[in-house]
Coordinates of C-alpha atoms in Angstrom, one line a residue:
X14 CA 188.1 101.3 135.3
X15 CA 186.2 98.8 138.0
X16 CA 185.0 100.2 141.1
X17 CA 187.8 99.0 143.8
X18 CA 190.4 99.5 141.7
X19 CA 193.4 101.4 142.3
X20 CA 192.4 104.1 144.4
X21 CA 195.2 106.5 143.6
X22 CA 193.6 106.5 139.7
X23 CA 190.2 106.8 140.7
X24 CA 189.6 109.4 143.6
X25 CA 188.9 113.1 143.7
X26 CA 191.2 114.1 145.6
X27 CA 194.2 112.4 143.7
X28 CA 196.5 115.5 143.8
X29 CA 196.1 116.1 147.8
X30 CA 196.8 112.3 148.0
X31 CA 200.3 112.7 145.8
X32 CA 199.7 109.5 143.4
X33 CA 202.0 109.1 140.8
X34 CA 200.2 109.9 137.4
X35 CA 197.4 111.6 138.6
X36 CA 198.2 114.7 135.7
X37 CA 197.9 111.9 133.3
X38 CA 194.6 110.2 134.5
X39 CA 193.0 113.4 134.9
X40 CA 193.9 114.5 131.4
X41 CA 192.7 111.4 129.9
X42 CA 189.2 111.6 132.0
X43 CA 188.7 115.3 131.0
X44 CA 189.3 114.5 127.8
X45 CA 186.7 111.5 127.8
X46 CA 183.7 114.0 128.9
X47 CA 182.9 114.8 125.3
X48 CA 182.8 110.6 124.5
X49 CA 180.4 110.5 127.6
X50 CA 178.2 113.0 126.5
X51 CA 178.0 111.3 122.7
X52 CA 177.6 108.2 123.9
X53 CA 174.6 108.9 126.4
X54 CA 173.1 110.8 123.3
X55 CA 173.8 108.2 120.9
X56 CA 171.8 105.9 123.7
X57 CA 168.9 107.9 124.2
X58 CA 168.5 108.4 120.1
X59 CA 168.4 103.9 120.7
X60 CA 166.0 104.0 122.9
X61 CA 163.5 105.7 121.1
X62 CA 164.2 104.1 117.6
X63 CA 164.1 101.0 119.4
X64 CA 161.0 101.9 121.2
X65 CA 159.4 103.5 117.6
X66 CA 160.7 101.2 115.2
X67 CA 158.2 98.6 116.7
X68 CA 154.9 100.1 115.6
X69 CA 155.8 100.7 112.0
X70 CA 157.2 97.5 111.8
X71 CA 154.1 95.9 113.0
X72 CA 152.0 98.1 110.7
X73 CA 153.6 96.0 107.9
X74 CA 153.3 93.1 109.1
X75 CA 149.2 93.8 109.7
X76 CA 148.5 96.0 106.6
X77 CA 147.2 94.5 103.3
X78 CA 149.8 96.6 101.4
X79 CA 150.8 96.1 99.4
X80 CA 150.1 92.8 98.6
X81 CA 146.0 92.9 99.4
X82 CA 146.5 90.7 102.3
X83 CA 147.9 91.1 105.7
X84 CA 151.8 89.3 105.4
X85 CA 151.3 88.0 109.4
X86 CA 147.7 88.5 110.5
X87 CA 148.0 88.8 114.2
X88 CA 146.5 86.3 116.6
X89 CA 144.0 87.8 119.1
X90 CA 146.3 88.3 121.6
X91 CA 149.4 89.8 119.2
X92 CA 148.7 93.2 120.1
X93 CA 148.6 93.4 123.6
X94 CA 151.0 91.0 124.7
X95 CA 153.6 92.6 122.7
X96 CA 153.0 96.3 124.3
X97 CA 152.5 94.2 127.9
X98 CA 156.4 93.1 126.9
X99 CA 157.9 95.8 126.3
X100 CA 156.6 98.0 129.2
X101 CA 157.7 94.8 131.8
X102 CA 161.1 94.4 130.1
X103 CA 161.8 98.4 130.1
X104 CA 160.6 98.2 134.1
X105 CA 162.5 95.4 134.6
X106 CA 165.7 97.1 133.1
X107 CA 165.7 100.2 134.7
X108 CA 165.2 98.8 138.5
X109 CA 168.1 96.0 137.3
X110 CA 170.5 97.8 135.2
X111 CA 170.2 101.2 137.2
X112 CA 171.3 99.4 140.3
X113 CA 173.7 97.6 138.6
X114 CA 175.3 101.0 137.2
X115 CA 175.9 101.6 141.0
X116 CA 177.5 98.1 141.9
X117 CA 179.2 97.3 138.8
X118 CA 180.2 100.8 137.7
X119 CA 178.6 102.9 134.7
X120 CA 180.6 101.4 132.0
X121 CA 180.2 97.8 132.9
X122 CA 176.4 97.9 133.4
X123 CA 176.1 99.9 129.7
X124 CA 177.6 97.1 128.2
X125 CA 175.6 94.9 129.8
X126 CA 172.0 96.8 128.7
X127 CA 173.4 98.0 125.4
X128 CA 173.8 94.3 124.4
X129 CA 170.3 93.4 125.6
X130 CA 169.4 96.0 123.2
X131 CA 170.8 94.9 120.6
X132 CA 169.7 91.5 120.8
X133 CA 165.9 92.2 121.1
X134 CA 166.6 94.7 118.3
X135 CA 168.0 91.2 115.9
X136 CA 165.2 88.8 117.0
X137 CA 162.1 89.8 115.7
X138 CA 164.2 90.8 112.7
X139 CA 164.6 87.1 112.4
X140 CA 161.1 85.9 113.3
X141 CA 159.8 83.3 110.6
X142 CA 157.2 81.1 110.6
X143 CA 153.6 81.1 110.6
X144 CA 151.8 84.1 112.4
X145 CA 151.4 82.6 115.8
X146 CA 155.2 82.1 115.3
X147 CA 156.0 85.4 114.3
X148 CA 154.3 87.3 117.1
X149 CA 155.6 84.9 119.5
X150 CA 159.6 85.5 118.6
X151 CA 158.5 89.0 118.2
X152 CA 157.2 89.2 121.8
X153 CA 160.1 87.8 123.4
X154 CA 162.3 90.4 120.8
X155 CA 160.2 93.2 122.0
X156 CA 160.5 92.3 126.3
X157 CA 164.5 91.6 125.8
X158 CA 164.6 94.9 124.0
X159 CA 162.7 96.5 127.2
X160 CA 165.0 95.1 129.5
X161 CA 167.6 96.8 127.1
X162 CA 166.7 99.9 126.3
X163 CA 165.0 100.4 129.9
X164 CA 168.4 100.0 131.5
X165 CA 169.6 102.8 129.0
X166 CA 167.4 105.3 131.0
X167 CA 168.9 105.5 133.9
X168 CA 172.8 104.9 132.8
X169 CA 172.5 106.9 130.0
X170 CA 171.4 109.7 131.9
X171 CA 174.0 109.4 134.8
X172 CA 176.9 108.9 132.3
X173 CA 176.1 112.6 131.0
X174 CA 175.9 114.0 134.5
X175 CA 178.8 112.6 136.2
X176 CA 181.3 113.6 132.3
X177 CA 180.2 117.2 133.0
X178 CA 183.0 119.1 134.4
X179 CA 180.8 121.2 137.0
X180 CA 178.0 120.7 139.1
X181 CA 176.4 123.9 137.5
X182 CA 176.0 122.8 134.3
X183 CA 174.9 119.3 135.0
X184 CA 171.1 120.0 134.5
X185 CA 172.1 121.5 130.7
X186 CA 174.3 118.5 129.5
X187 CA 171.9 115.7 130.6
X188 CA 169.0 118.3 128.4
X189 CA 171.3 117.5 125.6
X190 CA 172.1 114.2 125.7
X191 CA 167.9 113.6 126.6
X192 CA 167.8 115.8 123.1
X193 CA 168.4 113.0 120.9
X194 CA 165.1 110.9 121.8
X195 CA 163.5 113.4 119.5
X196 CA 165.3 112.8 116.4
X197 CA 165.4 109.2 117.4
X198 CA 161.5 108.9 117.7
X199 CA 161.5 110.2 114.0
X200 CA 164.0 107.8 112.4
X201 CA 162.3 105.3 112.1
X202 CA 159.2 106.2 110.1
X203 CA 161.9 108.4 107.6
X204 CA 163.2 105.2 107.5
X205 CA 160.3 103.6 106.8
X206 CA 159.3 106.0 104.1
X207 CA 162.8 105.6 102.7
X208 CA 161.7 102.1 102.5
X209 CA 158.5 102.3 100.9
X210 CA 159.8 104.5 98.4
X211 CA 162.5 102.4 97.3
X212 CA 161.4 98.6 97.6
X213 CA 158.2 98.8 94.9
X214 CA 158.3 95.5 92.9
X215 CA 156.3 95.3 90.1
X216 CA 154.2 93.0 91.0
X217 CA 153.9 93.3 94.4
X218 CA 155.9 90.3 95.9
X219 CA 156.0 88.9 99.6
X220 CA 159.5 89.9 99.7
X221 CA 159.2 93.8 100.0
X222 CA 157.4 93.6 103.2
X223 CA 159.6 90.9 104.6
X224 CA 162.3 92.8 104.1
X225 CA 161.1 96.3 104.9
X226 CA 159.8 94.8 108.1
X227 CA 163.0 92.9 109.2
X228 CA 165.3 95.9 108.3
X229 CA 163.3 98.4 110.7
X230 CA 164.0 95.9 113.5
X231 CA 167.5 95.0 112.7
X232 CA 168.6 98.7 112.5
X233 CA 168.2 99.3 116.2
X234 CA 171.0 97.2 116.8
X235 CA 173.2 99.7 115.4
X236 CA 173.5 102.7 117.8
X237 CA 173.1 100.5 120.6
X238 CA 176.3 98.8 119.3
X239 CA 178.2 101.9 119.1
X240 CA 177.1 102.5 122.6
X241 CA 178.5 99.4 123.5
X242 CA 181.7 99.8 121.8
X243 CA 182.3 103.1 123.0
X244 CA 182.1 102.2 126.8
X245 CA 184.5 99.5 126.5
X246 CA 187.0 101.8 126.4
X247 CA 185.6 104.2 129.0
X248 CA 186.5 104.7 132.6
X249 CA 184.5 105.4 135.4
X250 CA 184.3 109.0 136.6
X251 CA 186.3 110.0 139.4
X252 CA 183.4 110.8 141.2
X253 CA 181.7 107.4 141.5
X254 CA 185.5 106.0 141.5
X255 CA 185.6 107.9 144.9
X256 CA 182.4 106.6 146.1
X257 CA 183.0 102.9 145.6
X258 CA 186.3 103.6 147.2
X259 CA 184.5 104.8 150.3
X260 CA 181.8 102.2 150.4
X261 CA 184.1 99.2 149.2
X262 CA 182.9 95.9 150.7
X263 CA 179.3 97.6 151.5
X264 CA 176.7 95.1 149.2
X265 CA 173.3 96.4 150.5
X266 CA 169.8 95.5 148.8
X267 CA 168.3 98.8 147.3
X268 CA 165.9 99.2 149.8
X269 CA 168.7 98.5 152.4
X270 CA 170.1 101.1 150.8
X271 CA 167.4 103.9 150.5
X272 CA 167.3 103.3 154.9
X273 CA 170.5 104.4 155.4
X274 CA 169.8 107.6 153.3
X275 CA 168.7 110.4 155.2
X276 CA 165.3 111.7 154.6
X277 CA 166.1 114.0 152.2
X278 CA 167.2 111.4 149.6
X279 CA 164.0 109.7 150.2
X280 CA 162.0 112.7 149.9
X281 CA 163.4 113.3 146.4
X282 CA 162.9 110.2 145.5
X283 CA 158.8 110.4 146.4
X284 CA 159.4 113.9 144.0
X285 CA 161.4 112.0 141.3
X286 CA 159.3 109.0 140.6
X287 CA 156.1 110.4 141.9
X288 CA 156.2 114.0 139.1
X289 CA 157.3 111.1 136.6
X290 CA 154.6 108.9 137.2
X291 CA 151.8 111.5 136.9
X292 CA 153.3 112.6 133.7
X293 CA 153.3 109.7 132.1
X294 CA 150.1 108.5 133.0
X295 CA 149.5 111.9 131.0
X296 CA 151.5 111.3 128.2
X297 CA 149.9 107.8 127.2
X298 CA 147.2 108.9 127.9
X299 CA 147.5 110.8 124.7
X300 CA 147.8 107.6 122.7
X301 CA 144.0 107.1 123.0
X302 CA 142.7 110.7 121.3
X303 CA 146.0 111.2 118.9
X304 CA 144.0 108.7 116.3
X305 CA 141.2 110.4 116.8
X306 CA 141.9 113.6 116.0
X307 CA 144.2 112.8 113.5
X308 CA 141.1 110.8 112.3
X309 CA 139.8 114.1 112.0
X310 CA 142.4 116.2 110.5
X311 CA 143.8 114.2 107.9
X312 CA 147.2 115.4 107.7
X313 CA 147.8 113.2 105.2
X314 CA 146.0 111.2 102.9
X315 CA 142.6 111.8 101.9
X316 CA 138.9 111.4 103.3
X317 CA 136.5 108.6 102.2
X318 CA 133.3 108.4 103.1
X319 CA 134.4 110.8 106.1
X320 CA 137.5 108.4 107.5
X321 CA 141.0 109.5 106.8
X322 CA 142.7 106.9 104.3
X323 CA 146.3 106.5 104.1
X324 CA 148.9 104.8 102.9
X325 CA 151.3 102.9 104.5
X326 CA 153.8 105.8 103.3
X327 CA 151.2 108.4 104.6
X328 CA 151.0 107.0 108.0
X329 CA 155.0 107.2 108.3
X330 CA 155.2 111.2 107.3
X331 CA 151.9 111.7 109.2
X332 CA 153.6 110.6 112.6
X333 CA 157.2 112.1 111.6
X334 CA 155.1 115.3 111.6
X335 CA 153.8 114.3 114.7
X336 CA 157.3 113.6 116.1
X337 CA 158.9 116.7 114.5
X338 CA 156.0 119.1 115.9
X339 CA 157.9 118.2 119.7
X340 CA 161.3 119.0 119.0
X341 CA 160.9 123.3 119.4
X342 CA 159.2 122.0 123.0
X343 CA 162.8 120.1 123.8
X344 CA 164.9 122.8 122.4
X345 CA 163.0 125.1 124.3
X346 CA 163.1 123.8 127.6
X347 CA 166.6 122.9 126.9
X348 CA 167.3 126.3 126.6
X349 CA 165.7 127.9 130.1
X350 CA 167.1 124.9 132.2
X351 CA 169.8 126.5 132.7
X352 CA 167.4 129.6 134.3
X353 CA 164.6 128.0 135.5
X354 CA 165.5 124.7 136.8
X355 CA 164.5 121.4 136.4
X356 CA 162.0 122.0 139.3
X357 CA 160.4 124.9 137.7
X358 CA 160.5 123.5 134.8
X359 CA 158.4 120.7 136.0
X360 CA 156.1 122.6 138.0
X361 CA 155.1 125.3 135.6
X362 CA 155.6 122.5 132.4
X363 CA 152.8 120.4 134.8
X364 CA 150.5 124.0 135.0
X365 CA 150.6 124.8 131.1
X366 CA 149.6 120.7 130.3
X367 CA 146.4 121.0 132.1
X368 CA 145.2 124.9 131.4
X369 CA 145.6 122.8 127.6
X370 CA 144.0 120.3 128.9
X371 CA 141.2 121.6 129.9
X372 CA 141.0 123.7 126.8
X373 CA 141.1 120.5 124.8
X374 CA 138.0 119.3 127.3
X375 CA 135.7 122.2 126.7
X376 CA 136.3 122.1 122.5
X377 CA 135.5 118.8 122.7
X378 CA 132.6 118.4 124.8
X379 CA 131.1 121.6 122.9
X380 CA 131.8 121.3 119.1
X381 CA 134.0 118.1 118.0
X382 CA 133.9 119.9 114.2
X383 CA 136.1 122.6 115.1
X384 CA 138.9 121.0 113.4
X385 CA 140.9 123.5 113.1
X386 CA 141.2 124.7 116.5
X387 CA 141.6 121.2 117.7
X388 CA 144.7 121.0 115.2
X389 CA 145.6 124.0 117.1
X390 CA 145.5 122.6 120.3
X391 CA 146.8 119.5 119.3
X392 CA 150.1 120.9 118.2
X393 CA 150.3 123.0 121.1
X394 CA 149.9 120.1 123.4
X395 CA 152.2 117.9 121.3
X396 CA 154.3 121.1 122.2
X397 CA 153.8 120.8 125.9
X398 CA 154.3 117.2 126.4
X399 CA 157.7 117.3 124.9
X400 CA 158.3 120.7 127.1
X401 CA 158.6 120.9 130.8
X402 CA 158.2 117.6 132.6
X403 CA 159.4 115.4 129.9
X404 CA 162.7 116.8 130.2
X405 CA 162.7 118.1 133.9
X406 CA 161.7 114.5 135.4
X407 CA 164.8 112.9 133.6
X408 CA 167.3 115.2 134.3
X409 CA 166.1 115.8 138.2
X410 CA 166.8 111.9 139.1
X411 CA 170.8 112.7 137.6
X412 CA 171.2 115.7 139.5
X413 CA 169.3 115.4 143.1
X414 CA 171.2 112.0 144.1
X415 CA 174.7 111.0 145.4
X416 CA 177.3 109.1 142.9
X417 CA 176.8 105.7 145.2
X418 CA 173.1 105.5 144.5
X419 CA 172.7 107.7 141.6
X420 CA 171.7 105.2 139.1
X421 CA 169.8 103.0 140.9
X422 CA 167.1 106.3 142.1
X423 CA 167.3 107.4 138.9
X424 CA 166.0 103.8 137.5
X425 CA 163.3 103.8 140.2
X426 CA 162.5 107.0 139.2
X427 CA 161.7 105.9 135.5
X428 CA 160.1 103.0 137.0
X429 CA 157.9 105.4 138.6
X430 CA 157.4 106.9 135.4
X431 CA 156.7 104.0 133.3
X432 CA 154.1 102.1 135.7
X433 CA 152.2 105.6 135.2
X434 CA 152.6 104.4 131.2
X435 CA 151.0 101.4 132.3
X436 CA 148.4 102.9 134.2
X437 CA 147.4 105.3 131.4
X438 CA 147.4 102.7 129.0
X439 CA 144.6 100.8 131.1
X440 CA 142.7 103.3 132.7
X441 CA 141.9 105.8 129.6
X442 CA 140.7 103.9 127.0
X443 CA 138.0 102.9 129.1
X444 CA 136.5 106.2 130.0
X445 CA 137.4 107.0 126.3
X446 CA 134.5 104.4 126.0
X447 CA 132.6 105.9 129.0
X448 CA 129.5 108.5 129.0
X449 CA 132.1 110.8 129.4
X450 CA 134.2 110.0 126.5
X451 CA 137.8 112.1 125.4
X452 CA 136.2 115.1 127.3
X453 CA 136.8 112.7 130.6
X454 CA 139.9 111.6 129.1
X455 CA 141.6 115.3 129.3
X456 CA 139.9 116.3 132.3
X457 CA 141.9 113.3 133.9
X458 CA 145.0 114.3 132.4
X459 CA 144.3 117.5 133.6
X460 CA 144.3 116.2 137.4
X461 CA 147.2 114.5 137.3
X462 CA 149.2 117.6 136.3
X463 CA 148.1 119.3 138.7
X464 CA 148.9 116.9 141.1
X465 CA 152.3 116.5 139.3
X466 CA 153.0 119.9 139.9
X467 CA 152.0 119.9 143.6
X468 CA 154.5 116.3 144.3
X469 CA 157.3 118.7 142.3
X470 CA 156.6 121.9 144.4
X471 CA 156.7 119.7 147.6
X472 CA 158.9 117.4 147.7
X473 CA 161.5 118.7 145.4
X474 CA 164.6 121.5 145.3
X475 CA 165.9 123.6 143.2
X476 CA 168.8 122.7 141.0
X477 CA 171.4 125.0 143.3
X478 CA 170.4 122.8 146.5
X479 CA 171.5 119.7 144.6
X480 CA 175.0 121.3 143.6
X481 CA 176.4 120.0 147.0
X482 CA 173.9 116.4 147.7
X483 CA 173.4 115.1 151.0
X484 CA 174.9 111.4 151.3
X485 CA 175.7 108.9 154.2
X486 CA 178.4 107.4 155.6
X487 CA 178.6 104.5 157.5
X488 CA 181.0 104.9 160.4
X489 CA 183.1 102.2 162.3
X490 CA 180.1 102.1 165.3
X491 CA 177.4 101.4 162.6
X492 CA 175.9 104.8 162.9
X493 CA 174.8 107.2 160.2
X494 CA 176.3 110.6 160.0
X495 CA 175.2 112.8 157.5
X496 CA 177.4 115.2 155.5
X497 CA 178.1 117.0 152.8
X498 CA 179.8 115.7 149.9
X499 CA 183.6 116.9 149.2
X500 CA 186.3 116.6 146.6
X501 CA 186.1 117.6 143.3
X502 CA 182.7 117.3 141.5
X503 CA 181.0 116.3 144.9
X504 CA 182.1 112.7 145.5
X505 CA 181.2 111.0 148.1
X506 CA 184.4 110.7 150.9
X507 CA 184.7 110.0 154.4
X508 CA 184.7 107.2 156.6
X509 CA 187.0 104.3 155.9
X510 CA 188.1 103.5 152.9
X511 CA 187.9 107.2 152.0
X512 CA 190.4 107.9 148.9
X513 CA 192.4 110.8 151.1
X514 CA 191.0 109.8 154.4

């Protein structure tokens, strides 16, 4: 259902009200909470298959397996433009599509970023020509996919707070839904080793890799297509129904917007996008020692001449180790949401990353052959960054803010969090390269925990503050009164145009 729509189907209050079929809309909204919660799942598994499936896939196309040449050699610029284009697309996305979730209404703006998806998922599957070619239609593949899978983020996550049927239990349903990014960062390398397994010609022809390639692309189209399908026949939430009722005819720029919040809104959001953004500097930061150690370790493969040599096939089950070692940190922090909170969940996530840190610092600045304590520590951080702050920084941004502007902090939030990606990405390979070397790397890291920690303690609430959200309304006069939200699940009322005013 479209925001503006028939008031007497949409709003909170519809009993108090007396609209005819109100028993029935209500029955068929509390019905569709489970949908919701499937559906934002099924879009967070996309985004990190979509976001995955890219590296394996560009492994083939680089590798001289098996045919003893690289299918595509990339051009000197392949690499980087292609990570550059998938970081702006996802940025872009999530500032767009989040506050589109808020004009347009949930459903409309995940049908909108779904199909994004799925298109940058088909077009590098269909790149073809020579390799300046490929990399090209595989650049523009990989930025419409950000734009796709970025707006995901934000809607996904609000979609799965706004189907629960209590404030309460908010912070726990989102944890699930966020869940499914684990087992969706792992598909595509079983995939892939599915793959590898299967498609062996004897001789080894161009066509294995072509098609191996193209069908780890092409695949992501699929859940992002059920997620599009799915919220066709979805209706808003009576929540935001309520508050597009009570801000009908308001079209505000975001920053507009954010001014006629009170402070606290703004406050959270310095917490929300500020805790993100030092954690994933972190996190990507922990793309430029992973190879090393694993370099190291040789999970699998074997050593020659002191280097770890793999297969193509070894790489895949070496990284869905990798992947799998983080899901016991999700499942874990999913359970003691619901005691801690997502703020303490953030703050003492934050604390536990850099006392690792800092243990990972001292190993390596003091005896880089003690493998297997660095394994140790490895897994344990692997642990840790899938723990705490990974899932405490999404779910916060779905729980802190009112329905009207929900989705559009949240996206800035991730925005937050993903110019920190970009940051990390920059910033840490060169000290890797400094005097300092990986020892300065984790010492960094270390920092911005701690500072992560300090924005959450600060500027952030607990969970239980949030279960009634401060909003605005905008009174006849112009001015701003601020007030608690009523009606069922919170929605925003008041002020004209209110659904039971």
């Amino acid at each position: 259902m479209a925001p503006g729509d028939d008031a007497s189907a949409g709003s909170t209050g519809e009993a108090s009200c007396g609209a005819d079929g109100t028993g029935d809309s209500a029955q068929r909204r509390g019905s569709s909470r489970l949908g919701n919660n499937i559906v934002s799942s099924i879009g967070n598994f996309s985004i990190q298959y979509n976001f995955t499936s890219a590296s394996i896939a560009v492994q083939v196309l680089g590798s001289d397996q098996p045919l003893g040449r690289p299918l595509y050699p990339a051009p000197a610029w392949g690499d980087g433009l292609a990570l550059a284009a998938v970081f702006v697309g996802s940025m872009a996305g999530m500032l767009v599509m989040g506050r589109l979730g808020d004009v347009l209404g949930r459903s409309r703006a995940m049908q909108v970023t779904t199909a994004l998806a799925a298109l940058g998922a088909l077009i590098p599957a269909c790149a073809a020509g020579p390799p300046g070619a490929v990399y090209g239609v595989l650049c523009l593949g990989r930025f419409v996919l950000g734009v796709g899978v970025g707006g995901i983020y934000p809607l996904s996550a609000v979609h799965s707070a706004e189907s629960s049927g209590s404030r309460s239990g908010r912070g726990s349903r989102v944890s699930w839904a966020f869940f499914w990014q684990s087992p969706g960062g792992i598909a595509p390398y079983a995939l892939a080793m599915v793959l590898f397994a299967a498609i062996r010609p004897e001789p080894a022809a161009a066509w294995a890799p072509q098609l191996e390639f193209r069908l780890l692309f092409a695949l992501g189209m699929l859940p992002a297509a059920v997620v599009f399908f799915a919220s066709c026949a979805e209706e808003e939430s009576d929540e935001f129904t309520s508050a597009a009722l009570a801000r009908s005819g308001q079209r505000l720029t975001v920053w507009g917007t954010l001014r006629r919040e009170p402070a606290e809104i703004r406050r959270a959001l310095v917490g929300t996008a500020g805790s993100w953004f030092c954690f994933d500097v972190a996190y990507y930061g922990a793309s430029v020692f992973t190879p090393v150690i694993l370099d190291d370790i040789c999970l699998a493969g074997h050593k020659v001449g002191g280097v770890c040599s793999q297969s193509l096939f070894q790489t895949a089950l070496q990284s869905a180790i990798v992947q799998a070692v983080g899901i016991p940190g999700v499942l874990l922090a999913i359970v003691l949401i619901g005691r801690m909170g997502s703020k303490r969940l953030n703050v003492y996530g934050f604390i536990l990353l850099a006392l690792n840190l800092v243990f990972l610092a001292v190993v390596s600045a003091c005896d880089r052959s003690a493998h297997a304590l660095l394994f140790v520590l490895f897994c344990s951080l692997t642990f840790l960054l899938n723990f705490g702050p990974s899932l405490g920084t999404y779910v916060l941004p779905a729980v802190c803010f009112p329905a009207h502007i929900r989705a559009t902090c949240h996206g800035l939030s991730a925005f937050g969090g993903k110019l920190g990606a970009v940051v990390g990405t920059l910033i840490f390979p060169v000290i890797a390269g400094s005097r300092v070397g990986l020892s300065g790397v984790f010492c960094t890291q270390a920092v911005l925990c701690i500072l992560g920690a300090c924005i959450s303690q600060r500027f952030l609430q607990h969970d239980t503050h949030y279960e009634e959200p401060l909003s605005t309304s905008i009174l006849a006069g112009g001015q701003e009164r601020v007030a608690h939200d009523a009606g069922a699940g919170g929605a925003v009322v008041g002020g004209a145009g209110g659904a039971c005013a």
